mmCIF file of C-alpha atoms in Angstrom:
data_model
loop_
_atom_site.group_PDB
_atom_site.id
_atom_site.type_symbol
_atom_site.label_atom_id
_atom_site.label_comp_id
_atom_site.label_asym_id
_atom_site.label_seq_id
_atom_site.Cartn_x
_atom_site.Cartn_y
_atom_site.Cartn_z
ATOM 1 C CA MET A 1043 -15.096 -46.614 50.223
ATOM 2 C CA GLN A 1044 -17.405 -46.965 47.218
ATOM 3 C CA HIS A 1045 -18.983 -50.395 46.808
ATOM 4 C CA ILE A 1046 -18.042 -52.146 43.569
ATOM 5 C CA PRO A 1047 -20.889 -54.391 42.385
ATOM 6 C CA LEU A 1048 -19.993 -58.006 41.678
ATOM 7 C CA VAL A 1049 -20.629 -59.264 38.132
ATOM 8 C CA SER A 1050 -21.364 -62.968 37.581
ATOM 9 C CA VAL A 1051 -20.599 -64.648 34.262
ATOM 10 C CA ILE A 1052 -22.339 -67.950 33.507
ATOM 11 C CA CYS A 1053 -20.410 -69.694 30.731
ATOM 12 C CA THR A 1054 -22.046 -72.746 29.164
ATOM 13 C CA CYS A 1055 -20.104 -75.219 27.044
ATOM 14 C CA HIS A 1056 -21.341 -78.102 24.915
ATOM 15 C CA ASN A 1057 -18.710 -79.647 22.639
ATOM 16 C CA GLN A 1058 -16.957 -76.295 22.211
ATOM 17 C CA GLY A 1059 -13.510 -77.447 23.247
ATOM 18 C CA SER A 1060 -11.890 -75.552 20.392
ATOM 19 C CA TYR A 1061 -13.102 -72.257 21.821
ATOM 20 C CA VAL A 1062 -13.916 -72.588 25.525
ATOM 21 C CA LEU A 1063 -10.476 -71.588 26.813
ATOM 22 C CA GLN A 1064 -10.607 -68.321 24.875
ATOM 23 C CA ALA A 1065 -14.036 -67.619 26.375
ATOM 24 C CA LEU A 1066 -12.816 -68.327 29.908
ATOM 25 C CA ASP A 1067 -9.615 -66.343 29.435
ATOM 26 C CA SER A 1068 -11.638 -63.373 28.223
ATOM 27 C CA VAL A 1069 -13.476 -63.334 31.559
ATOM 28 C CA LEU A 1070 -10.202 -63.550 33.466
ATOM 29 C CA GLU A 1071 -8.784 -60.645 31.434
ATOM 30 C CA GLN A 1072 -11.572 -58.186 32.222
ATOM 31 C CA SER A 1073 -10.408 -54.771 33.413
ATOM 32 C CA TYR A 1074 -13.338 -54.671 35.839
ATOM 33 C CA PRO A 1075 -12.104 -55.787 39.290
ATOM 34 C CA ALA A 1076 -15.112 -57.676 40.706
ATOM 35 C CA VAL A 1077 -16.046 -60.709 38.593
ATOM 36 C CA GLU A 1078 -16.977 -64.315 39.365
ATOM 37 C CA ILE A 1079 -17.602 -67.120 36.903
ATOM 38 C CA TYR A 1080 -19.862 -70.165 36.921
ATOM 39 C CA ILE A 1081 -18.797 -72.722 34.286
ATOM 40 C CA ILE A 1082 -21.206 -75.336 32.961
ATOM 41 C CA ASP A 1083 -20.157 -78.276 30.844
ATOM 42 C CA ASN A 1084 -23.441 -79.468 29.381
ATOM 43 C CA GLY A 1085 -22.641 -83.102 28.610
ATOM 44 C CA SER A 1086 -19.754 -82.504 26.203
ATOM 45 C CA SER A 1087 -18.145 -85.503 24.501
ATOM 46 C CA ASP A 1088 -15.173 -83.704 22.893
ATOM 47 C CA GLY A 1089 -12.826 -83.291 25.837
ATOM 48 C CA SER A 1090 -14.212 -79.918 26.928
ATOM 49 C CA LYS A 1091 -14.667 -81.116 30.499
ATOM 50 C CA LYS A 1092 -10.944 -81.821 30.960
ATOM 51 C CA LEU A 1093 -10.002 -78.480 29.406
ATOM 52 C CA ILE A 1094 -12.321 -76.723 31.831
ATOM 53 C CA SER A 1095 -11.041 -78.719 34.811
ATOM 54 C CA ASP A 1096 -7.427 -77.893 33.945
ATOM 55 C CA TRP A 1097 -8.315 -74.207 33.522
ATOM 56 C CA ILE A 1098 -9.987 -74.150 36.942
ATOM 57 C CA LYS A 1099 -6.907 -75.721 38.571
ATOM 58 C CA GLN A 1100 -4.665 -73.149 36.895
ATOM 59 C CA HIS A 1101 -6.752 -70.047 37.645
ATOM 60 C CA GLY A 1102 -8.722 -70.977 40.753
ATOM 61 C CA GLU A 1103 -6.875 -68.435 42.898
ATOM 62 C CA GLN A 1104 -7.280 -65.562 40.426
ATOM 63 C CA ILE A 1105 -11.070 -65.413 40.222
ATOM 64 C CA PRO A 1106 -13.987 -66.927 42.179
ATOM 65 C CA ILE A 1107 -15.084 -70.021 40.225
ATOM 66 C CA MET A 1108 -18.079 -72.319 40.493
ATOM 67 C CA HIS A 1109 -18.735 -75.172 38.102
ATOM 68 C CA ARG A 1110 -21.071 -78.008 37.221
ATOM 69 C CA TYR A 1111 -20.549 -80.915 34.850
ATOM 70 C CA TYR A 1112 -23.553 -82.699 33.352
ATOM 71 C CA GLU A 1113 -23.086 -86.294 32.264
ATOM 72 C CA ARG A 1114 -25.690 -85.835 29.514
ATOM 73 C CA PRO A 1115 -26.917 -82.625 27.843
ATOM 74 C CA VAL A 1116 -29.904 -80.965 29.500
ATOM 75 C CA ASN A 1117 -32.171 -78.149 28.373
ATOM 76 C CA TYR A 1118 -30.059 -74.984 28.102
ATOM 77 C CA CYS A 1119 -32.539 -72.876 30.063
ATOM 78 C CA GLN A 1120 -32.645 -75.502 32.827
ATOM 79 C CA ALA A 1121 -28.851 -75.588 33.106
ATOM 80 C CA PHE A 1122 -28.658 -71.804 33.191
ATOM 81 C CA ASN A 1123 -31.337 -71.469 35.875
ATOM 82 C CA ALA A 1124 -29.607 -74.011 38.097
ATOM 83 C CA ALA A 1125 -26.421 -71.932 37.923
ATOM 84 C CA PHE A 1126 -28.345 -68.671 38.318
ATOM 85 C CA LYS A 1127 -29.565 -69.818 41.737
ATOM 86 C CA SER A 1128 -25.964 -70.111 42.951
ATOM 87 C CA ILE A 1129 -24.396 -66.868 41.742
ATOM 88 C CA ASN A 1130 -23.687 -63.892 43.974
ATOM 89 C CA GLY A 1131 -23.434 -61.074 41.449
ATOM 90 C CA HIS A 1132 -25.475 -57.897 41.283
ATOM 91 C CA TYR A 1133 -25.180 -58.088 37.487
ATOM 92 C CA LEU A 1134 -25.176 -61.096 35.174
ATOM 93 C CA ILE A 1135 -23.708 -62.135 31.806
ATOM 94 C CA ASP A 1136 -24.726 -65.266 29.876
ATOM 95 C CA LEU A 1137 -21.640 -66.229 27.861
ATOM 96 C CA ALA A 1138 -21.603 -69.000 25.252
ATOM 97 C CA ALA A 1139 -18.352 -70.961 25.231
ATOM 98 C CA ASP A 1140 -17.709 -70.198 21.555
ATOM 99 C CA ASP A 1141 -17.909 -66.427 22.080
ATOM 100 C CA PHE A 1142 -15.501 -64.188 23.989
ATOM 101 C CA LEU A 1143 -15.460 -60.762 25.611
ATOM 102 C CA HIS A 1144 -13.471 -57.599 24.976
ATOM 103 C CA PRO A 1145 -11.355 -56.788 28.071
ATOM 104 C CA LEU A 1146 -13.371 -53.587 28.623
ATOM 105 C CA HIS A 1147 -16.815 -55.136 28.114
ATOM 106 C CA ILE A 1148 -17.854 -55.310 31.761
ATOM 107 C CA SER A 1149 -16.379 -51.972 32.805
ATOM 108 C CA ARG A 1150 -18.112 -50.192 29.919
ATOM 109 C CA ALA A 1151 -21.379 -51.940 30.731
ATOM 110 C CA LEU A 1152 -21.281 -50.980 34.402
ATOM 111 C CA GLU A 1153 -20.546 -47.348 33.531
ATOM 112 C CA GLN A 1154 -23.678 -47.242 31.373
ATOM 113 C CA LEU A 1155 -25.906 -49.173 33.783
ATOM 114 C CA GLN A 1156 -24.977 -47.138 36.828
ATOM 115 C CA GLY A 1157 -25.111 -43.857 34.957
ATOM 116 C CA SER A 1158 -28.508 -44.431 33.353
ATOM 117 C CA GLY A 1159 -30.570 -46.379 35.862
ATOM 118 C CA ALA A 1160 -31.317 -48.984 33.171
ATOM 119 C CA LYS A 1161 -31.601 -52.644 34.125
ATOM 120 C CA VAL A 1162 -30.230 -54.132 30.897
ATOM 121 C CA TYR A 1163 -27.164 -53.091 28.902
ATOM 122 C CA PHE A 1164 -26.351 -54.112 25.354
ATOM 123 C CA CYS A 1165 -23.723 -53.068 22.834
ATOM 124 C CA ASN A 1166 -22.306 -53.994 19.450
ATOM 125 C CA ALA A 1167 -20.858 -57.411 18.690
ATOM 126 C CA LEU A 1168 -18.411 -58.478 16.013
ATOM 127 C CA LEU A 1169 -19.658 -61.531 14.114
ATOM 128 C CA LEU A 1170 -16.871 -63.935 13.140
ATOM 129 C CA TYR A 1171 -17.456 -66.347 10.240
ATOM 130 C CA PRO A 1172 -15.651 -69.637 9.449
ATOM 131 C CA ASP A 1173 -14.126 -68.229 6.248
ATOM 132 C CA GLY A 1174 -12.331 -65.531 8.237
ATOM 133 C CA SER A 1175 -14.701 -62.710 7.335
ATOM 134 C CA GLN A 1176 -16.340 -60.579 9.973
ATOM 135 C CA GLN A 1177 -18.970 -57.902 10.319
ATOM 136 C CA PRO A 1178 -20.507 -55.883 13.146
ATOM 137 C CA PHE A 1179 -23.993 -56.743 14.404
ATOM 138 C CA TYR A 1180 -24.819 -53.037 14.070
ATOM 139 C CA PRO A 1181 -23.194 -51.589 10.927
ATOM 140 C CA ALA A 1182 -22.052 -47.964 11.199
ATOM 141 C CA ARG A 1183 -25.014 -46.781 9.110
ATOM 142 C CA HIS A 1184 -27.396 -47.949 11.860
ATOM 143 C CA ALA A 1185 -25.604 -46.137 14.682
ATOM 144 C CA GLY A 1186 -28.260 -43.462 15.071
ATOM 145 C CA ASN A 1187 -31.221 -45.863 14.895
ATOM 146 C CA ILE A 1188 -30.499 -48.237 17.756
ATOM 147 C CA PRO A 1189 -33.371 -48.149 20.271
ATOM 148 C CA GLN A 1190 -32.840 -47.417 23.948
ATOM 149 C CA GLY A 1191 -35.024 -47.018 26.998
ATOM 150 C CA GLY A 1192 -38.338 -48.670 26.244
ATOM 151 C CA VAL A 1193 -37.429 -51.136 23.494
ATOM 152 C CA PHE A 1194 -40.362 -53.563 23.760
ATOM 153 C CA SER A 1195 -41.985 -52.750 20.396
ATOM 154 C CA ALA A 1196 -38.636 -52.838 18.607
ATOM 155 C CA VAL A 1197 -37.769 -56.220 20.123
ATOM 156 C CA VAL A 1198 -41.176 -57.661 19.204
ATOM 157 C CA GLN A 1199 -41.085 -56.417 15.640
ATOM 158 C CA LYS A 1200 -37.505 -56.985 14.542
ATOM 159 C CA TYR A 1201 -35.500 -58.476 17.423
ATOM 160 C CA VAL A 1202 -32.974 -55.635 17.152
ATOM 161 C CA ILE A 1203 -30.952 -56.287 20.316
ATOM 162 C CA SER A 1204 -27.614 -58.104 20.205
ATOM 163 C CA SER A 1205 -28.551 -60.641 22.877
ATOM 164 C CA VAL A 1206 -25.017 -62.022 23.281
ATOM 165 C CA THR A 1207 -23.923 -58.636 24.632
ATOM 166 C CA LEU A 1208 -26.513 -58.373 27.417
ATOM 167 C CA VAL A 1209 -25.441 -57.410 30.908
ATOM 168 C CA MET A 1210 -28.514 -57.699 33.129
ATOM 169 C CA ASP A 1211 -29.484 -56.645 36.619
ATOM 170 C CA ALA A 1212 -29.635 -60.028 38.349
ATOM 171 C CA SER A 1213 -32.420 -59.136 40.796
ATOM 172 C CA SER A 1214 -34.646 -57.987 37.915
ATOM 173 C CA LEU A 1215 -34.077 -61.259 36.063
ATOM 174 C CA LEU A 1216 -34.813 -63.129 39.285
ATOM 175 C CA LYS A 1217 -38.155 -61.315 39.577
ATOM 176 C CA GLU A 1218 -38.960 -62.566 36.070
ATOM 177 C CA GLY A 1219 -38.237 -66.143 37.135
ATOM 178 C CA GLY A 1220 -35.051 -66.571 35.099
ATOM 179 C CA TYR A 1221 -35.235 -68.376 31.769
ATOM 180 C CA ASP A 1222 -38.384 -70.247 30.701
ATOM 181 C CA GLU A 1223 -37.453 -73.928 30.898
ATOM 182 C CA ASP A 1224 -40.333 -74.906 28.612
ATOM 183 C CA LEU A 1225 -38.596 -73.213 25.683
ATOM 184 C CA SER A 1226 -35.870 -74.546 23.399
ATOM 185 C CA TYR A 1227 -33.951 -71.256 23.438
ATOM 186 C CA GLU A 1228 -33.932 -68.259 25.710
ATOM 187 C CA ASP A 1229 -32.900 -64.984 24.096
ATOM 188 C CA PHE A 1230 -36.077 -63.826 22.311
ATOM 189 C CA ASP A 1231 -38.184 -64.636 25.352
ATOM 190 C CA ILE A 1232 -35.962 -62.944 27.900
ATOM 191 C CA LEU A 1233 -35.598 -59.847 25.729
ATOM 192 C CA VAL A 1234 -39.384 -59.624 25.503
ATOM 193 C CA ARG A 1235 -39.994 -60.113 29.219
ATOM 194 C CA MET A 1236 -37.215 -57.791 30.364
ATOM 195 C CA SER A 1237 -38.057 -55.039 27.862
ATOM 196 C CA ARG A 1238 -41.717 -55.138 28.885
ATOM 197 C CA LYS A 1239 -40.800 -53.957 32.386
ATOM 198 C CA TYR A 1240 -37.312 -52.455 32.361
ATOM 199 C CA PRO A 1241 -35.337 -49.813 30.413
ATOM 200 C CA PHE A 1242 -32.396 -50.855 28.235
ATOM 201 C CA VAL A 1243 -29.268 -48.785 27.601
ATOM 202 C CA TYR A 1244 -26.944 -49.102 24.588
ATOM 203 C CA GLY A 1245 -23.184 -48.731 24.717
ATOM 204 C CA ASP A 1246 -21.494 -47.657 21.489
ATOM 205 C CA PHE A 1247 -18.756 -50.234 21.864
ATOM 206 C CA THR A 1248 -17.897 -53.663 20.454
ATOM 207 C CA GLY A 1249 -17.898 -55.686 23.636
ATOM 208 C CA VAL A 1250 -18.405 -59.259 22.412
ATOM 209 C CA PHE A 1251 -16.946 -61.382 19.630
ATOM 210 C CA LYS A 1252 -19.521 -63.914 18.431
ATOM 211 C CA ARG A 1253 -18.681 -66.880 16.254
ATOM 212 C CA GLU A 1254 -21.231 -67.765 13.584
ATOM 213 C CA LEU A 1255 -20.591 -71.505 13.311
ATOM 214 C CA PRO A 1256 -22.338 -74.116 11.140
ATOM 215 C CA GLY A 1257 -24.803 -76.090 13.214
ATOM 216 C CA SER A 1258 -25.053 -73.484 15.957
ATOM 217 C CA LEU A 1259 -28.448 -72.917 17.534
ATOM 218 C CA SER A 1260 -28.958 -69.619 15.729
ATOM 219 C CA THR A 1261 -28.696 -71.369 12.355
ATOM 220 C CA GLN A 1262 -31.478 -73.837 13.220
ATOM 221 C CA GLN A 1263 -34.360 -71.403 13.685
ATOM 222 C CA TYR A 1264 -35.867 -72.235 10.293
ATOM 223 C CA GLN A 1265 -34.565 -75.779 9.904
ATOM 224 C CA VAL A 1266 -36.418 -77.357 7.006
ATOM 225 C CA LYS A 1267 -39.498 -79.394 8.017
ATOM 226 C CA HIS A 1268 -38.330 -80.121 11.559
ATOM 227 C CA SER A 1269 -37.489 -76.851 13.306
ATOM 228 C CA ALA A 1270 -37.112 -77.443 17.034
ATOM 229 C CA LEU A 1271 -37.021 -73.687 17.684
ATOM 230 C CA LEU A 1272 -40.085 -72.342 15.858
ATOM 231 C CA PRO A 1273 -42.565 -73.803 18.384
ATOM 232 C CA SER A 1274 -40.730 -71.853 21.099
ATOM 233 C CA THR A 1275 -40.906 -68.706 18.973
ATOM 234 C CA PHE A 1276 -44.658 -69.217 18.664
ATOM 235 C CA ARG A 1277 -44.973 -69.666 22.426
ATOM 236 C CA VAL A 1278 -43.158 -66.356 22.966
ATOM 237 C CA CYS A 1279 -45.507 -64.679 20.491
ATOM 238 C CA GLU A 1280 -48.448 -65.981 22.507
ATOM 239 C CA LYS A 1281 -46.919 -64.401 25.595
ATOM 240 C CA ILE A 1282 -46.446 -61.126 23.731
ATOM 241 C CA TYR A 1283 -50.107 -61.088 22.705
ATOM 242 C CA ASP A 1284 -51.083 -61.096 26.374
ATOM 243 C CA MET A 1285 -48.693 -58.200 27.088
ATOM 244 C CA LEU A 1286 -49.794 -55.807 24.349
ATOM 245 C CA GLU A 1287 -50.562 -52.209 25.213
ATOM 246 C CA GLY A 1288 -51.567 -49.844 22.424
ATOM 247 C CA LYS A 1289 -51.577 -49.713 18.652
ATOM 248 C CA GLU A 1290 -47.801 -49.561 18.128
ATOM 249 C CA GLU A 1291 -47.233 -52.784 20.027
ATOM 250 C CA LYS A 1292 -50.072 -54.541 18.215
ATOM 251 C CA GLU A 1293 -48.597 -53.540 14.857
ATOM 252 C CA ALA A 1294 -45.209 -54.796 15.989
ATOM 253 C CA LEU A 1295 -46.633 -58.235 16.773
ATOM 254 C CA ARG A 1296 -48.604 -58.318 13.508
ATOM 255 C CA PHE A 1297 -45.332 -57.689 11.662
ATOM 256 C CA ARG A 1298 -43.549 -60.393 13.659
ATOM 257 C CA LEU A 1299 -46.282 -62.985 13.081
ATOM 258 C CA LEU A 1300 -46.254 -62.460 9.317
ATOM 259 C CA HIS A 1301 -42.451 -62.653 9.285
ATOM 260 C CA GLU A 1302 -42.420 -65.928 11.206
ATOM 261 C CA THR A 1303 -45.290 -67.345 9.125
ATOM 262 C CA LYS A 1304 -43.422 -66.611 5.902
ATOM 263 C CA HIS A 1305 -40.300 -68.432 7.038
ATOM 264 C CA ALA A 1306 -42.248 -71.304 8.586
ATOM 265 C CA LEU A 1307 -44.088 -71.840 5.295
ATOM 266 C CA ALA A 1308 -40.949 -71.502 3.181
ATOM 267 C CA SER A 1309 -39.151 -74.055 5.364
ATOM 268 C CA ALA A 1310 -42.194 -76.400 5.219
ATOM 269 C CA ASN A 1311 -42.877 -76.194 8.949
ATOM 270 C CA PHE A 1312 -46.600 -76.161 8.180
ATOM 271 C CA LYS A 1313 -47.965 -77.063 11.607
ATOM 272 C CA VAL A 1314 -46.382 -74.127 13.409
ATOM 273 C CA ALA A 1315 -47.120 -71.873 10.421
ATOM 274 C CA GLY A 1316 -50.790 -72.637 11.017
ATOM 275 C CA GLN A 1317 -50.390 -71.648 14.663
ATOM 276 C CA PHE A 1318 -48.871 -68.304 13.706
ATOM 277 C CA LEU A 1319 -51.733 -67.698 11.281
ATOM 278 C CA LYS A 1320 -54.335 -68.558 13.921
ATOM 279 C CA LEU A 1321 -52.801 -66.078 16.350
ATOM 280 C CA TYR A 1322 -52.627 -63.387 13.662
ATOM 281 C CA ARG A 1323 -56.326 -63.892 12.949
ATOM 282 C CA LYS A 1324 -57.108 -62.384 16.353
ATOM 283 C CA PHE A 1325 -56.211 -59.013 14.869
ATOM 284 C CA SER A 1326 -58.406 -57.042 12.521
ATOM 285 C CA PRO A 1327 -58.458 -56.089 9.803
ATOM 286 C CA ILE A 1328 -56.567 -58.952 8.185
ATOM 287 C CA SER A 1329 -53.983 -58.147 5.530
ATOM 288 C CA LEU A 1330 -53.412 -59.339 1.982
ATOM 289 C CA HIS A 1331 -50.262 -61.096 3.200
ATOM 290 C CA TYR A 1332 -52.343 -63.096 5.659
ATOM 291 C CA ILE A 1333 -54.747 -64.181 2.888
ATOM 292 C CA LEU A 1334 -51.882 -65.269 0.634
ATOM 293 C CA PHE A 1335 -50.106 -67.108 3.457
ATOM 294 C CA ARG A 1336 -53.376 -68.799 4.375
ATOM 295 C CA LEU A 1337 -53.736 -70.082 0.818
ATOM 296 C CA TRP A 1338 -50.118 -71.260 0.866
ATOM 297 C CA HIS A 1339 -50.743 -73.094 4.128
ATOM 298 C CA THR A 1340 -53.928 -74.714 2.800
ATOM 299 C CA CYS A 1341 -52.286 -76.083 -0.336
ATOM 300 C CA ARG A 1342 -49.072 -77.077 1.500
ATOM 301 C CA LEU A 1343 -46.835 -75.840 -1.313
ATOM 302 C CA ASP A 1344 -43.395 -77.181 -0.389
ATOM 303 C CA ILE A 1345 -40.530 -74.948 -1.572
ATOM 304 C CA SER A 1346 -38.213 -75.996 1.244
ATOM 305 C CA ASN A 1347 -35.459 -77.202 -1.117
ATOM 306 C CA LEU A 1348 -35.285 -73.775 -2.744
ATOM 307 C CA TYR A 1349 -35.488 -72.108 0.649
ATOM 308 C CA SER A 1350 -32.661 -74.237 2.007
ATOM 309 C CA TYR A 1351 -30.490 -73.411 -1.010
ATOM 310 C CA TRP A 1352 -31.259 -69.700 -0.618
ATOM 311 C CA THR A 1353 -30.422 -69.609 3.084
ATOM 312 C CA LYS A 1354 -27.161 -71.513 2.584
ATOM 313 C CA SER A 1355 -26.056 -69.272 -0.289
ATOM 314 C CA LYS A 1356 -26.937 -66.206 1.791
ATOM 315 C CA SER A 1357 -24.660 -67.363 4.595
ATOM 316 C CA LEU A 1358 -21.677 -68.009 2.347
#
């Protein structure tokens, strides 16, 4: 009898009571027959904990369930790693409690992973906005340009992987030490570290539905003047610098550093902007963009009000 690999889903909830049951139900409704779930309530104050507890009581005999409730919120990467140590799956999914899975997501992922020898699977996601509109992460016009195999340079330069759709080989992630608990967010870093060593495979399928909600972590990357995420982005860029091999990868990081510098300056996060510029200066020759950004940083021109207006209008 052919062995069916177990897939572990770690679902983390923090004040997402309006959505968590849909996320949990989407795991229960997977067509793939071998799934377990580890549910984390990360210090919610909106009643999420009771919703989760009731769901566990109702479905505890249908699927293997582990759970942990934190009295106060802890670092996301720390909470994930604690759960990661307890799972049993050969493959792993990190599911946010405000997202949910297509019923065929895991079965499609396992087909691709087992057929390709890749260690990380990703696919398309449908982005759901508060006004009812929606759009795919990868529009149809990009279908032929999605990288596969060695995706390190692409990840460094433009962050082109839909991280919410990842299905990862758990032993490979374990070798990488799990998530970096010194960072404020995990996806850019883990994409970089996994793509440095392992091949990725893309599935032409919309496997995850991702809500784009006001105040979500992804909307805070360039928070005006007080971004909690940009220092972590800089730390990842420092890691990338130590991983570089060849001209293409160096150019990818140069592009990334200028991109992050531009947004750090525009959002008046001048301290971290200076750190990005200092790292870029290790490359030669320097570019005109670097010179202009350096002048901007020196004079501390604050256009953050305009930048904030532009980013809000862009998201409407």
